[in-house]
mmCIF file of C-alpha atoms in Angstrom:
data_model
loop_
_atom_site.group_PDB
_atom_site.id
_atom_site.type_symbol
_atom_site.label_atom_id
_atom_site.label_comp_id
_atom_site.label_asym_id
_atom_site.label_seq_id
_atom_site.Cartn_x
_atom_site.Cartn_y
_atom_site.Cartn_z
ATOM 1 C CA MET A 1 14.047 14.671 49.601
ATOM 2 C CA SER A 2 15.351 18.079 48.638
ATOM 3 C CA THR A 3 13.530 20.436 46.335
ATOM 4 C CA GLY A 4 16.457 20.609 43.887
ATOM 5 C CA SER A 5 16.405 16.853 43.494
ATOM 6 C CA ASN A 6 12.718 16.912 42.714
ATOM 7 C CA GLY A 7 13.248 19.610 40.142
ATOM 8 C CA ALA A 8 15.984 17.672 38.409
ATOM 9 C CA ARG A 9 13.826 14.578 38.198
ATOM 10 C CA ARG A 10 10.936 16.594 36.819
ATOM 11 C CA ILE A 11 13.092 18.068 34.031
ATOM 12 C CA ALA A 12 14.524 14.621 33.175
ATOM 13 C CA SER A 13 10.950 13.241 32.895
ATOM 14 C CA LEU A 14 9.978 16.076 30.475
ATOM 15 C CA LEU A 15 12.999 15.415 28.299
ATOM 16 C CA ARG A 16 12.408 11.629 28.226
ATOM 17 C CA PRO A 17 10.593 10.547 25.014
ATOM 18 C CA ARG A 18 6.930 9.600 25.511
ATOM 19 C CA PHE A 19 5.603 6.333 24.248
ATOM 20 C CA ASP A 20 2.214 4.783 24.019
ATOM 21 C CA ALA A 21 1.304 2.508 26.953
ATOM 22 C CA ALA A 22 0.803 -0.356 24.556
ATOM 23 C CA VAL A 23 4.459 -0.260 23.430
ATOM 24 C CA CYS A 24 6.519 -2.726 25.445
ATOM 25 C CA ARG A 25 9.688 -1.621 27.282
ATOM 26 C CA SER A 26 11.980 -3.480 24.886
ATOM 27 C CA CYS A 27 10.477 -1.812 21.861
ATOM 28 C CA GLN A 28 10.619 1.562 23.585
ATOM 29 C CA GLU A 29 14.316 1.174 24.155
ATOM 30 C CA THR A 30 14.864 0.064 20.487
ATOM 31 C CA ILE A 31 12.858 2.980 19.140
ATOM 32 C CA GLY A 32 14.829 5.305 21.376
ATOM 33 C CA ARG A 33 18.183 4.071 20.089
ATOM 34 C CA ARG A 34 17.332 4.147 16.350
ATOM 35 C CA ASN A 35 17.103 7.764 15.538
ATOM 36 C CA TYR A 36 18.246 7.849 11.958
ATOM 37 C CA ALA A 37 19.298 11.252 10.467
ATOM 38 C CA SER A 38 17.870 12.217 7.093
ATOM 39 C CA ALA A 39 20.599 14.778 6.192
ATOM 40 C CA ALA A 40 24.381 14.774 6.230
ATOM 41 C CA ALA A 41 25.859 15.105 9.770
ATOM 42 C CA GLU A 42 28.131 18.112 10.139
ATOM 43 C CA PRO A 43 30.849 18.313 12.758
ATOM 44 C CA THR A 44 29.617 20.073 15.820
ATOM 45 C CA THR A 45 31.597 22.656 17.557
ATOM 46 C CA THR A 46 31.465 23.255 21.305
ATOM 47 C CA SER A 47 33.477 25.427 23.598
ATOM 48 C CA SER A 48 34.492 24.242 27.060
ATOM 49 C CA ASP A 49 35.293 27.799 28.175
ATOM 50 C CA PRO A 50 32.734 30.550 27.386
ATOM 51 C CA SER A 51 35.452 33.076 27.241
ATOM 52 C CA SER A 52 37.459 31.126 24.682
ATOM 53 C CA THR A 53 37.438 32.191 21.058
ATOM 54 C CA SER A 54 38.580 28.807 19.600
ATOM 55 C CA PRO A 55 35.785 26.245 19.499
ATOM 56 C CA VAL A 56 36.378 22.487 20.064
ATOM 57 C CA VAL A 57 35.496 20.326 17.056
ATOM 58 C CA GLN A 58 33.894 17.016 17.975
ATOM 59 C CA PRO A 59 34.670 13.766 16.145
ATOM 60 C CA ALA A 60 32.221 12.803 13.360
ATOM 61 C CA TYR A 61 31.306 9.932 11.010
ATOM 62 C CA THR A 62 30.969 10.247 7.194
ATOM 63 C CA ILE A 63 27.277 9.636 6.554
ATOM 64 C CA ASN A 64 26.408 7.640 3.330
ATOM 65 C CA ALA A 65 23.148 6.631 1.653
ATOM 66 C CA GLY A 66 22.980 3.090 0.358
ATOM 67 C CA VAL A 67 20.389 1.350 -1.785
ATOM 68 C CA VAL A 68 19.367 -2.322 -1.574
ATOM 69 C CA LEU A 69 17.810 -2.825 -5.011
ATOM 70 C CA SER A 70 16.086 -6.187 -5.399
ATOM 71 C CA ARG A 71 14.231 -8.213 -7.895
ATOM 72 C CA PRO A 72 11.488 -10.222 -5.974
ATOM 73 C CA PRO A 73 10.712 -13.897 -6.843
ATOM 74 C CA VAL A 74 9.016 -14.392 -10.187
ATOM 75 C CA ILE A 75 7.662 -17.950 -9.610
ATOM 76 C CA THR A 76 6.796 -20.110 -6.584
ATOM 77 C CA ARG A 77 9.445 -21.771 -4.588
ATOM 78 C CA ASP A 78 10.518 -25.361 -5.268
ATOM 79 C CA LEU A 79 8.649 -27.986 -3.341
ATOM 80 C CA GLU A 80 10.280 -30.076 -0.723
ATOM 81 C CA PRO A 81 10.348 -33.895 -1.265
ATOM 82 C CA PHE A 82 7.681 -34.344 1.438
ATOM 83 C CA GLU A 83 5.395 -31.751 -0.100
ATOM 84 C CA LYS A 84 5.605 -33.436 -3.524
ATOM 85 C CA ALA A 85 4.663 -36.795 -2.063
ATOM 86 C CA PHE A 86 1.864 -35.279 0.002
ATOM 87 C CA TYR A 87 0.257 -33.418 -2.912
ATOM 88 C CA LEU A 88 0.437 -36.536 -5.027
ATOM 89 C CA TYR A 89 -1.226 -38.571 -2.323
ATOM 90 C CA GLN A 90 -4.031 -36.008 -2.085
ATOM 91 C CA LYS A 91 -4.484 -36.145 -5.810
ATOM 92 C CA ARG A 92 -4.786 -39.947 -5.875
ATOM 93 C CA LEU A 93 -7.121 -39.939 -2.894
ATOM 94 C CA ASN A 94 -9.372 -37.460 -4.631
ATOM 95 C CA GLU A 95 -9.396 -39.573 -7.804
ATOM 96 C CA ARG A 96 -10.142 -42.696 -5.949
ATOM 97 C CA GLN A 97 -13.204 -40.965 -4.370
ATOM 98 C CA ALA A 98 -14.374 -39.141 -7.456
ATOM 99 C CA LEU A 99 -13.866 -41.967 -10.005
ATOM 100 C CA PRO A 100 -17.138 -43.921 -9.251
ATOM 101 C CA PHE A 101 -19.250 -40.714 -9.193
ATOM 102 C CA THR A 102 -17.857 -39.471 -12.478
ATOM 103 C CA LYS A 103 -18.484 -42.761 -14.291
ATOM 104 C CA TYR A 104 -22.114 -43.306 -13.286
ATOM 105 C CA PHE A 105 -23.192 -39.748 -13.117
ATOM 106 C CA TYR A 106 -22.309 -38.896 -16.718
ATOM 107 C CA PHE A 107 -22.755 -42.323 -18.453
ATOM 108 C CA LYS A 108 -25.664 -44.624 -17.947
ATOM 109 C CA ARG A 109 -24.944 -48.349 -17.675
ATOM 110 C CA GLY A 110 -24.864 -50.222 -20.938
ATOM 111 C CA THR A 111 -24.911 -47.192 -23.261
ATOM 112 C CA PRO A 112 -22.201 -46.658 -26.013
ATOM 113 C CA LEU A 113 -20.758 -43.801 -23.978
ATOM 114 C CA ASP A 114 -20.386 -46.132 -20.972
ATOM 115 C CA GLU A 115 -18.694 -48.797 -23.100
ATOM 116 C CA ASP A 116 -16.328 -46.170 -24.572
ATOM 117 C CA TRP A 117 -15.483 -44.894 -21.143
ATOM 118 C CA LYS A 118 -14.655 -48.412 -19.957
ATOM 119 C CA LYS A 119 -12.398 -48.971 -22.955
ATOM 120 C CA LYS A 120 -10.482 -45.695 -22.285
ATOM 121 C CA ILE A 121 -10.127 -46.597 -18.613
ATOM 122 C CA GLN A 122 -8.692 -50.039 -19.579
ATOM 123 C CA GLU A 123 -6.180 -48.365 -21.925
ATOM 124 C CA ARG A 124 -5.121 -45.582 -19.596
ATOM 125 C CA GLN A 125 -5.441 -47.363 -16.173
ATOM 126 C CA THR A 126 -6.354 -43.929 -14.681
ATOM 127 C CA PRO A 127 -8.075 -40.844 -15.779
ATOM 128 C CA ALA A 128 -4.938 -38.795 -14.901
ATOM 129 C CA ARG A 129 -1.886 -40.192 -16.675
ATOM 130 C CA ASP A 130 0.358 -37.598 -14.991
ATOM 131 C CA ILE A 131 0.757 -40.001 -12.016
ATOM 132 C CA GLY A 132 1.608 -42.954 -14.075
ATOM 133 C CA LYS A 133 -0.136 -46.289 -14.320
ATOM 134 C CA TYR A 134 -2.394 -46.535 -11.332
ATOM 135 C CA ASN A 135 -5.713 -48.390 -11.072
ATOM 136 C CA ALA A 136 -7.948 -47.176 -8.256
ATOM 137 C CA TYR A 137 -9.971 -50.416 -8.366
ATOM 138 C CA ALA A 138 -7.033 -52.936 -8.344
ATOM 139 C CA PRO A 139 -6.410 -55.037 -5.381
ATOM 140 C CA ASP A 140 -3.321 -53.082 -4.453
ATOM 141 C CA ALA A 141 -4.981 -49.722 -4.934
ATOM 142 C CA TRP A 142 -4.197 -48.950 -1.294
ATOM 143 C CA ASN A 143 -0.519 -48.909 -2.115
ATOM 144 C CA ASP A 144 -0.547 -45.348 -3.581
ATOM 145 C CA GLU A 145 2.387 -43.946 -1.632
ATOM 146 C CA LEU A 146 5.663 -43.102 -3.445
ATOM 147 C CA LEU A 147 9.210 -43.683 -2.369
ATOM 148 C CA LEU A 148 11.389 -40.744 -1.838
ATOM 149 C CA GLY A 149 12.741 -39.482 -5.145
ATOM 150 C CA ALA A 150 10.204 -41.291 -7.314
ATOM 151 C CA LYS A 151 9.825 -39.628 -10.785
ATOM 152 C CA GLU A 152 5.992 -39.659 -10.553
ATOM 153 C CA ALA A 153 6.256 -37.112 -7.686
ATOM 154 C CA GLU A 154 8.275 -34.553 -9.737
ATOM 155 C CA PRO A 155 6.085 -31.646 -10.932
ATOM 156 C CA GLU A 156 8.004 -31.664 -14.309
ATOM 157 C CA TYR A 157 7.105 -35.307 -14.943
ATOM 158 C CA GLN A 158 3.455 -34.654 -14.062
ATOM 159 C CA VAL A 159 3.293 -31.626 -16.395
ATOM 160 C CA GLU A 160 4.864 -33.658 -19.288
ATOM 161 C CA MET A 161 2.477 -36.567 -18.736
ATOM 162 C CA LEU A 162 -0.558 -34.184 -18.738
ATOM 163 C CA VAL A 163 0.588 -32.497 -21.982
ATOM 164 C CA ARG A 164 1.044 -35.887 -23.703
ATOM 165 C CA ASP A 165 -2.377 -37.052 -22.566
ATOM 166 C CA ALA A 166 -3.962 -33.809 -23.810
ATOM 167 C CA GLU A 167 -2.156 -34.235 -27.187
ATOM 168 C CA SER A 168 -3.232 -37.843 -27.585
ATOM 169 C CA THR A 169 -6.816 -36.883 -26.806
ATOM 170 C CA ALA A 170 -6.773 -34.009 -29.232
ATOM 171 C CA ASN A 171 -5.284 -36.013 -31.977
ATOM 172 C CA ALA A 172 -7.845 -38.926 -31.498
ATOM 173 C CA THR A 173 -10.746 -36.542 -31.753
ATOM 174 C CA SER A 174 -9.417 -34.307 -34.500
ATOM 175 C CA GLN A 175 -11.087 -34.282 -37.873
ATOM 176 C CA ASP A 176 -7.865 -33.376 -39.647
ATOM 177 C CA THR A 177 -5.600 -36.425 -39.397
ATOM 178 C CA SER A 178 -2.942 -34.950 -41.729
ATOM 179 C CA LYS A 179 -1.644 -32.704 -39.010
ATOM 180 C CA LYS A 180 -0.544 -33.638 -35.486
ATOM 181 C CA GLU A 181 -1.750 -31.437 -32.729
ATOM 182 C CA GLU A 182 1.026 -30.099 -30.387
ATOM 183 C CA ILE A 183 0.280 -28.409 -27.189
ATOM 184 C CA PRO A 184 2.918 -25.847 -25.972
ATOM 185 C CA ARG A 185 4.895 -26.898 -22.949
ATOM 186 C CA PRO A 186 5.160 -24.535 -19.932
ATOM 187 C CA HIS A 187 8.428 -22.566 -19.624
ATOM 188 C CA PRO A 188 11.012 -24.381 -17.571
ATOM 189 C CA ARG A 189 11.888 -23.271 -14.085
ATOM 190 C CA VAL A 190 15.621 -23.451 -14.882
ATOM 191 C CA THR A 191 16.522 -20.818 -17.496
ATOM 192 C CA GLU A 192 19.501 -20.428 -19.947
ATOM 193 C CA ALA A 193 21.049 -17.971 -17.533
ATOM 194 C CA ASP A 194 20.990 -20.554 -14.796
ATOM 195 C CA LYS A 195 22.596 -23.126 -17.048
ATOM 196 C CA LYS A 196 25.384 -20.682 -18.143
ATOM 197 C CA GLY A 197 25.909 -19.243 -14.685
ATOM 198 C CA ASP A 198 25.292 -15.666 -15.873
ATOM 199 C CA GLN A 199 25.143 -13.701 -12.712
ATOM 200 C CA LYS A 200 24.479 -10.386 -14.531
ATOM 201 C CA SER A 201 21.126 -11.653 -15.870
ATOM 202 C CA LEU A 202 17.815 -10.939 -14.146
ATOM 203 C CA ASN A 203 16.387 -14.097 -15.784
ATOM 204 C CA ARG A 204 17.937 -16.485 -13.241
ATOM 205 C CA LEU A 205 16.976 -18.015 -9.892
ATOM 206 C CA LEU A 206 13.338 -17.129 -10.665
ATOM 207 C CA SER A 207 12.247 -18.490 -7.254
ATOM 208 C CA ARG A 208 14.610 -16.372 -5.266
ATOM 209 C CA THR A 209 15.159 -12.675 -4.453
ATOM 210 C CA LEU A 210 18.142 -11.140 -6.327
ATOM 211 C CA TYR A 211 20.065 -8.038 -5.157
ATOM 212 C CA LEU A 212 22.185 -5.636 -7.203
ATOM 213 C CA LEU A 213 25.872 -5.739 -5.958
ATOM 214 C CA VAL A 214 28.502 -3.424 -7.521
ATOM 215 C CA GLN A 215 32.299 -3.739 -7.595
ATOM 216 C CA SER A 216 34.632 -0.806 -7.271
ATOM 217 C CA LYS A 217 37.748 -0.621 -9.390
ATOM 218 C CA GLY A 218 39.603 -1.636 -6.283
ATOM 219 C CA GLY A 219 37.839 -4.908 -6.194
ATOM 220 C CA GLN A 220 35.428 -4.263 -3.290
ATOM 221 C CA TRP A 221 31.894 -5.583 -3.629
ATOM 222 C CA ARG A 222 28.989 -3.939 -1.850
ATOM 223 C CA PHE A 223 25.586 -2.220 -2.390
ATOM 224 C CA PRO A 224 25.494 1.073 -4.268
ATOM 225 C CA GLN A 225 26.310 3.934 -1.844
ATOM 226 C CA SER A 226 27.543 7.464 -1.773
ATOM 227 C CA GLN A 227 27.998 10.288 0.738
ATOM 228 C CA ILE A 228 25.029 12.411 1.437
ATOM 229 C CA ALA A 229 25.463 16.030 0.249
ATOM 230 C CA THR A 230 24.674 19.027 2.465
ATOM 231 C CA GLY A 231 20.969 19.725 2.732
ATOM 232 C CA GLU A 232 20.065 16.447 0.972
ATOM 233 C CA THR A 233 17.573 14.034 2.460
ATOM 234 C CA LEU A 234 18.315 10.368 2.783
ATOM 235 C CA ARG A 235 15.837 9.384 0.067
ATOM 236 C CA GLN A 236 17.146 12.049 -2.291
ATOM 237 C CA ALA A 237 20.674 10.850 -1.719
ATOM 238 C CA ALA A 238 19.587 7.108 -2.319
ATOM 239 C CA GLU A 239 17.839 8.033 -5.626
ATOM 240 C CA ARG A 240 20.838 9.995 -6.878
ATOM 241 C CA THR A 241 23.220 7.263 -5.824
ATOM 242 C CA LEU A 242 21.233 4.591 -7.778
ATOM 243 C CA PHE A 243 21.070 6.842 -10.835
ATOM 244 C CA GLU A 244 24.794 7.713 -10.724
ATOM 245 C CA SER A 245 25.785 4.090 -10.074
ATOM 246 C CA ALA A 246 23.560 1.904 -12.283
ATOM 247 C CA GLY A 247 22.389 4.366 -14.956
ATOM 248 C CA LYS A 248 19.012 5.424 -16.244
ATOM 249 C CA ASN A 249 17.979 2.300 -18.041
ATOM 250 C CA MET A 250 16.009 0.931 -15.161
ATOM 251 C CA ASN A 251 12.509 1.387 -13.897
ATOM 252 C CA THR A 252 12.798 1.300 -10.083
ATOM 253 C CA TRP A 253 10.573 2.013 -7.165
ATOM 254 C CA MET A 254 11.926 3.340 -3.812
ATOM 255 C CA VAL A 255 9.818 1.590 -1.188
ATOM 256 C CA GLY A 256 10.015 4.199 1.599
ATOM 257 C CA TYR A 257 11.662 7.283 3.057
ATOM 258 C CA HIS A 258 13.370 5.721 6.035
ATOM 259 C CA PRO A 259 16.270 3.235 6.259
ATOM 260 C CA PHE A 260 15.605 -0.370 7.128
ATOM 261 C CA GLY A 261 19.238 -1.154 8.062
ATOM 262 C CA HIS A 262 22.734 0.382 8.405
ATOM 263 C CA PHE A 263 26.405 -0.515 8.275
ATOM 264 C CA VAL A 264 29.114 1.041 10.443
ATOM 265 C CA ARG A 265 32.737 0.941 9.564
ATOM 266 C CA ASN A 266 35.106 2.242 12.170
ATOM 267 C CA ILE A 267 38.575 3.476 11.352
ATOM 268 C CA LYS A 268 41.582 4.928 13.331
ATOM 269 C CA PRO A 269 40.582 8.481 14.006
ATOM 270 C CA ARG A 270 42.281 10.984 11.674
ATOM 271 C CA ALA A 271 41.893 14.738 11.375
ATOM 272 C CA ASN A 272 40.163 16.355 8.368
ATOM 273 C CA SER A 273 42.527 18.893 6.785
ATOM 274 C CA LYS A 274 39.679 21.329 6.074
ATOM 275 C CA THR A 275 37.485 21.214 9.193
ATOM 276 C CA GLY A 276 40.039 19.843 11.676
ATOM 277 C CA ALA A 277 37.390 17.305 12.926
ATOM 278 C CA GLU A 278 38.478 13.745 13.549
ATOM 279 C CA ASN A 279 36.896 11.208 11.106
ATOM 280 C CA LEU A 280 35.848 8.063 13.006
ATOM 281 C CA GLY A 281 34.746 6.090 9.895
ATOM 282 C CA GLU A 282 31.520 5.941 7.979
ATOM 283 C CA LYS A 283 27.889 5.081 8.564
ATOM 284 C CA THR A 284 25.867 3.877 5.664
ATOM 285 C CA PHE A 285 21.977 3.863 5.950
ATOM 286 C CA PHE A 286 20.222 1.653 3.446
ATOM 287 C CA LEU A 287 16.886 2.217 1.716
ATOM 288 C CA LYS A 288 14.901 -0.487 0.040
ATOM 289 C CA SER A 289 14.128 -0.414 -3.696
ATOM 290 C CA ARG A 290 12.622 -2.599 -6.311
ATOM 291 C CA ILE A 291 13.465 -2.968 -9.929
ATOM 292 C CA MET A 292 10.404 -3.179 -12.224
ATOM 293 C CA ALA A 293 12.085 -3.331 -15.621
ATOM 294 C CA GLY A 294 15.434 -2.668 -17.329
ATOM 295 C CA GLN A 295 18.953 -3.503 -16.407
ATOM 296 C CA ALA A 296 21.944 -1.930 -14.717
ATOM 297 C CA ASP A 297 24.464 -0.004 -16.863
ATOM 298 C CA LEU A 298 27.763 1.087 -15.385
ATOM 299 C CA SER A 299 29.218 2.520 -18.582
ATOM 300 C CA ALA A 300 28.692 6.113 -17.376
ATOM 301 C CA ASN A 301 28.763 5.658 -13.668
ATOM 302 C CA LEU A 302 30.190 8.392 -11.398
ATOM 303 C CA HIS A 303 31.363 6.240 -8.491
ATOM 304 C CA ASN A 304 34.416 4.502 -10.042
ATOM 305 C CA LEU A 305 32.609 1.200 -10.451
ATOM 306 C CA ALA A 306 33.906 -1.658 -12.615
ATOM 307 C CA ASP A 307 31.233 -4.502 -12.440
ATOM 308 C CA PHE A 308 27.907 -5.586 -11.162
ATOM 309 C CA LYS A 309 26.023 -8.837 -10.371
ATOM 310 C CA TRP A 310 22.549 -9.828 -9.408
ATOM 311 C CA LEU A 311 23.019 -12.242 -6.491
ATOM 312 C CA SER A 312 20.887 -14.124 -3.914
ATOM 313 C CA LYS A 313 21.488 -13.865 -0.192
ATOM 314 C CA GLU A 314 23.793 -16.970 -0.024
ATOM 315 C CA GLU A 315 25.738 -15.734 -3.071
ATOM 316 C CA ILE A 316 26.387 -12.292 -1.631
ATOM 317 C CA SER A 317 28.248 -13.819 1.327
ATOM 318 C CA LYS A 318 30.839 -15.210 -1.057
ATOM 319 C CA PHE A 319 31.748 -11.774 -2.490
ATOM 320 C CA VAL A 320 31.515 -9.123 0.321
ATOM 321 C CA HIS A 321 33.705 -8.809 3.329
ATOM 322 C CA PRO A 322 32.572 -10.926 6.315
ATOM 323 C CA GLN A 323 32.193 -7.849 8.565
ATOM 324 C CA TYR A 324 29.997 -6.208 5.889
ATOM 325 C CA TYR A 325 27.916 -9.301 5.459
ATOM 326 C CA SER A 326 27.403 -9.733 9.190
ATOM 327 C CA GLN A 327 25.724 -6.321 9.381
ATOM 328 C CA ILE A 328 23.637 -6.590 6.189
ATOM 329 C CA LYS A 329 22.495 -10.200 6.255
ATOM 330 C CA ASN A 330 19.416 -9.524 8.390
ATOM 331 C CA MET A 331 18.148 -7.040 5.806
ATOM 332 C CA LEU A 332 18.026 -9.688 3.064
ATOM 333 C CA ALA A 333 15.162 -12.131 2.438
ATOM 334 C CA ASP A 334 15.846 -15.778 2.873
ATOM 335 C CA ARG A 335 13.844 -16.539 -0.221
#
């Protein structure tokens, strides 16, 4: 092998990025491909002839900063039918095992308290009325499984029965019989905004992640974005974009300094009248952000926006262009 060939290989090995031995080859290739710029890309000029005085302007993309502003889930997700039936089965199994211990541990046989307990058990059939009429000592006590869709398996039904049972116990033991005791119900999982279909409200789809989507006056829906200014970092551009698009009446938190996704829109190359460079389209790099309080306000926006919505992942697919959604869908949480 020639000396010149060895020298070329040595230079290539020095220029090749170095990775830890624990990083697999696939990850090394991925890391090598995803070198995001943090400032606006300027058209580069090169000269094919060193003696030439007119440089050659290379084609370039317009670099944008985008913000994926989200409101995380507020409550736990809805249970699947199998999960509802399973939790109820575990509850009944626990009651069937704990019922004999509870009775004879706290109340001695033949005492007034024991007789009072027997009377209450006969009236209520079970110490937990949230699962309906169920007697753990009956001949068919083994048959404690529910059919799919039974109302006793619904958490809302169980909560209502528990509250009613607590109210009846409080009223039976209350010294003041002139006033009926009322126990506050938990807030419903379905809000007024859900019932009205108000997609501008943050008080909807409480078990899902919502994302801020804005609409231009031309009718295009997308995440807030704007072109990065010269000398501006990606995070600075994202913070400015969010402020100029959705106003100052929001308390937000920018999660990091680096993008977690990008969108590329290619167009037919056309020359810029000022620089002479060919514009190939735009590349938008998205930063993740969270809303802590407040609401979007487009009244004084600087990006020609007409409307906004708070949408889940599935709802976003109905508003944005299919090509746009195909490149952003993996950035969005399924829940």
